[in-house]
Amino acid sequence: MPGIVTVNTSPYEGQKPGTSGLRKKVKVFLQENYTENFVQSILDANKGAVAGSTLVVGGDGRYLVKEVVDKIIKICAGNGVSRLLVGQNGILSTPAVSCIIRKYKTLGGIVLTASHNPGGIDNDFGIKFNCANGGPAPDATTNQIHALTTQISQYKTVPDLVCPIDKCGVQKFDVEGQTFTVEVIDPVDDYLALMREIFDLPAIGRLLRGEGGRKFNVLIDGMNGVTGPYIQRIFVQELGAPPTSVRRVTPLEDFGGAHPDPNLTYAAELVEEVRSGDYDFGAAFDGDGDRNMIIGRNAFFVTPSDSLAVLAAGAAAVPYFRSRGVAGLARSMPTAAAADRVAKELGLPVFEVPTGWKYFGNLMDAGRLSICGEESFGTGSDHVREKDGIWAALFWLQVLAASGLSVEDTMKEHWRKFGRNYFTRYDYEECASAPCAEMMLSLERTITAPGFAGSVLTGQGKAYTVAAADDFSYMDPVDHSVAMKQGLRIIFTDGSRIVMRLSGTGSSGATVRLYIDSYELTDVLGDAQDMLRPLVDIALQLSDLPRYTGRAAPTVIT
Ligand code: G1P
Ligand code: ZN
């Protein structure tokens, strides 16, 4: 009978969850008790509720996931958790964890992922706690977890408990007279069951099999991340798409050396295949399956801000929304406002929240929000409390199956009706932290100085008048909690915006994100980079970014 051991430990600095959980280099997590401290602090933050509870545990298949699952099993046994639902081989996509937490009404879940960050021994790992609503823990909880990591002196574990996770099934252990159950579950079953409830999958299947006379070829890219088994099961087995419709569908610990982030830079292979091949639709997902990128024939690119708007406008094609209706829309602050125009047309409320999925959860729980998204390739709804990549691709396919249009024509028709929010994001990755912090301070001083509002700024000969400028803050309309300093924004009188913020998901250094958007009612077919160049120019001058970062060009342009 395995026994509980109390291990003495001491705090590590910097165990502060960022935009989405604690993310650090693998080698940081490998330090003695580093992982144990954080897991114990998660459980301590739920004190009183942990004994006798059920938790979900799984991750994106990256290096260290299996080892950390094993540690979590032992620490949960040591802390009186009564049951764990663990993905087979430690595999569970982030939206699947959310789905399973909600379906089985568990206390929450621990997600092992650094999302779209590269994996492998020299790269990133991450641990995130999701609450009983299935969503990422709110700031109050993550702050509490962080506070506990600064005081921790002991953790409890059951070192002798041996629990293999390579086969599905129930294992029961007697831990000092209490039964501790580990249920190793199929990673896809519950998620697929939910997709069957939401969508008319047979209609999507007919489209993908070319029935009804319309040939429609898709290429779905798992980027060697966690979505592989989901893609294989849903697109090939369930929907009957040919096996050649999927690529990179085996989860690899280092993602095959790829950077599993579905954007035009890191998913370039998919973009090239769709551009040169006979495909009507391409989609890629990130390491943990919550992000998506959608492209059409000839690699026609859909910005995530537009994708959100198109899906919101087409929600009636989806049985889930037909029967439940759509309560409201939301987007993160830097996301272009295309969805706002759809909300206006449909008479729906629209919310603007800080960056990070955790801010959508309260609105969903209160029944005020149904469909939301972020410019960072995140789209989702109240079916779970995470963004959901595969769901977004299925949503697009449902809309296309109903309309009979191509991706490009869908987009162009949307712009003709609503106008177009041109959008671009420049990322300057892994810059030195101190000069970036200084740059942000100086920019904040500039834009909040008296007289800045009302001033005229000129880029490439085009003049814009500043209407307002601030450091974005948000009060949650449900619990009235306030999030401050969520990004510097300059709003011009024509509605164009410049937004600049520092990333909260990086594992080292600083990443500067510059977001530009501009609305055009009739001139909707231009090239986004050409259209936005004057504003980019203004942003670079105003922030003096090239000097502070030493970078002449961004790492990634979206
Ligand atoms: C980034 C994105 C943000 C997203 C988060 C998690 O955060 O910008 O929209 O919610 O990843 O996927 P950031 O690195 O900008 O803090
Ligand atoms: Zn992700």
Coordinates of N, CA and C and ligand atoms in Angstrom, one line a residue, residues 23 94 113-116 286-291 387, ligand 2:
R23 N 4.9 29.5 -18.1 CA 5.7 29.0 -19.2 C 7.2 29.4 -19.0
T94 N -6.0 21.4 -25.5 CA -6.5 22.4 -24.5 C -8.1 22.5 -24.6
T113 N 1.2 22.5 -21.3 CA 1.4 23.0 -22.6 C 2.1 24.4 -22.5
A114 N 3.0 24.6 -23.6 CA 3.4 26.0 -23.8 C 2.8 26.4 -25.1
S115 N 1.7 25.9 -25.4 CA 0.9 26.3 -26.6 C 1.6 26.2 -27.9
H116 N 1.9 27.4 -28.5 CA 2.5 27.5 -29.8 C 4.0 27.6 -29.7
D286 N -2.3 25.0 -33.6 CA -1.0 25.1 -32.8 C -0.8 23.9 -32.0
G287 N 0.3 23.9 -31.2 CA 0.7 22.8 -30.4 C -0.3 22.2 -29.6
D288 N -1.1 23.0 -28.9 CA -2.2 22.4 -28.0 C -3.6 22.5 -28.6
G289 N -3.7 22.9 -29.8 CA -5.0 22.8 -30.5 C -6.0 23.9 -30.3
D290 N -5.6 25.0 -29.7 CA -6.6 26.0 -29.5 C -6.6 27.1 -30.5
R291 N -5.4 27.2 -31.2 CA -5.4 28.3 -32.3 C -5.7 27.7 -33.7
K387 N -10.3 28.7 -26.4 CA -10.5 28.8 -27.9 C -10.3 27.4 -28.5
Ligands
ZN2 ZN -2.4 27.3 -27.9

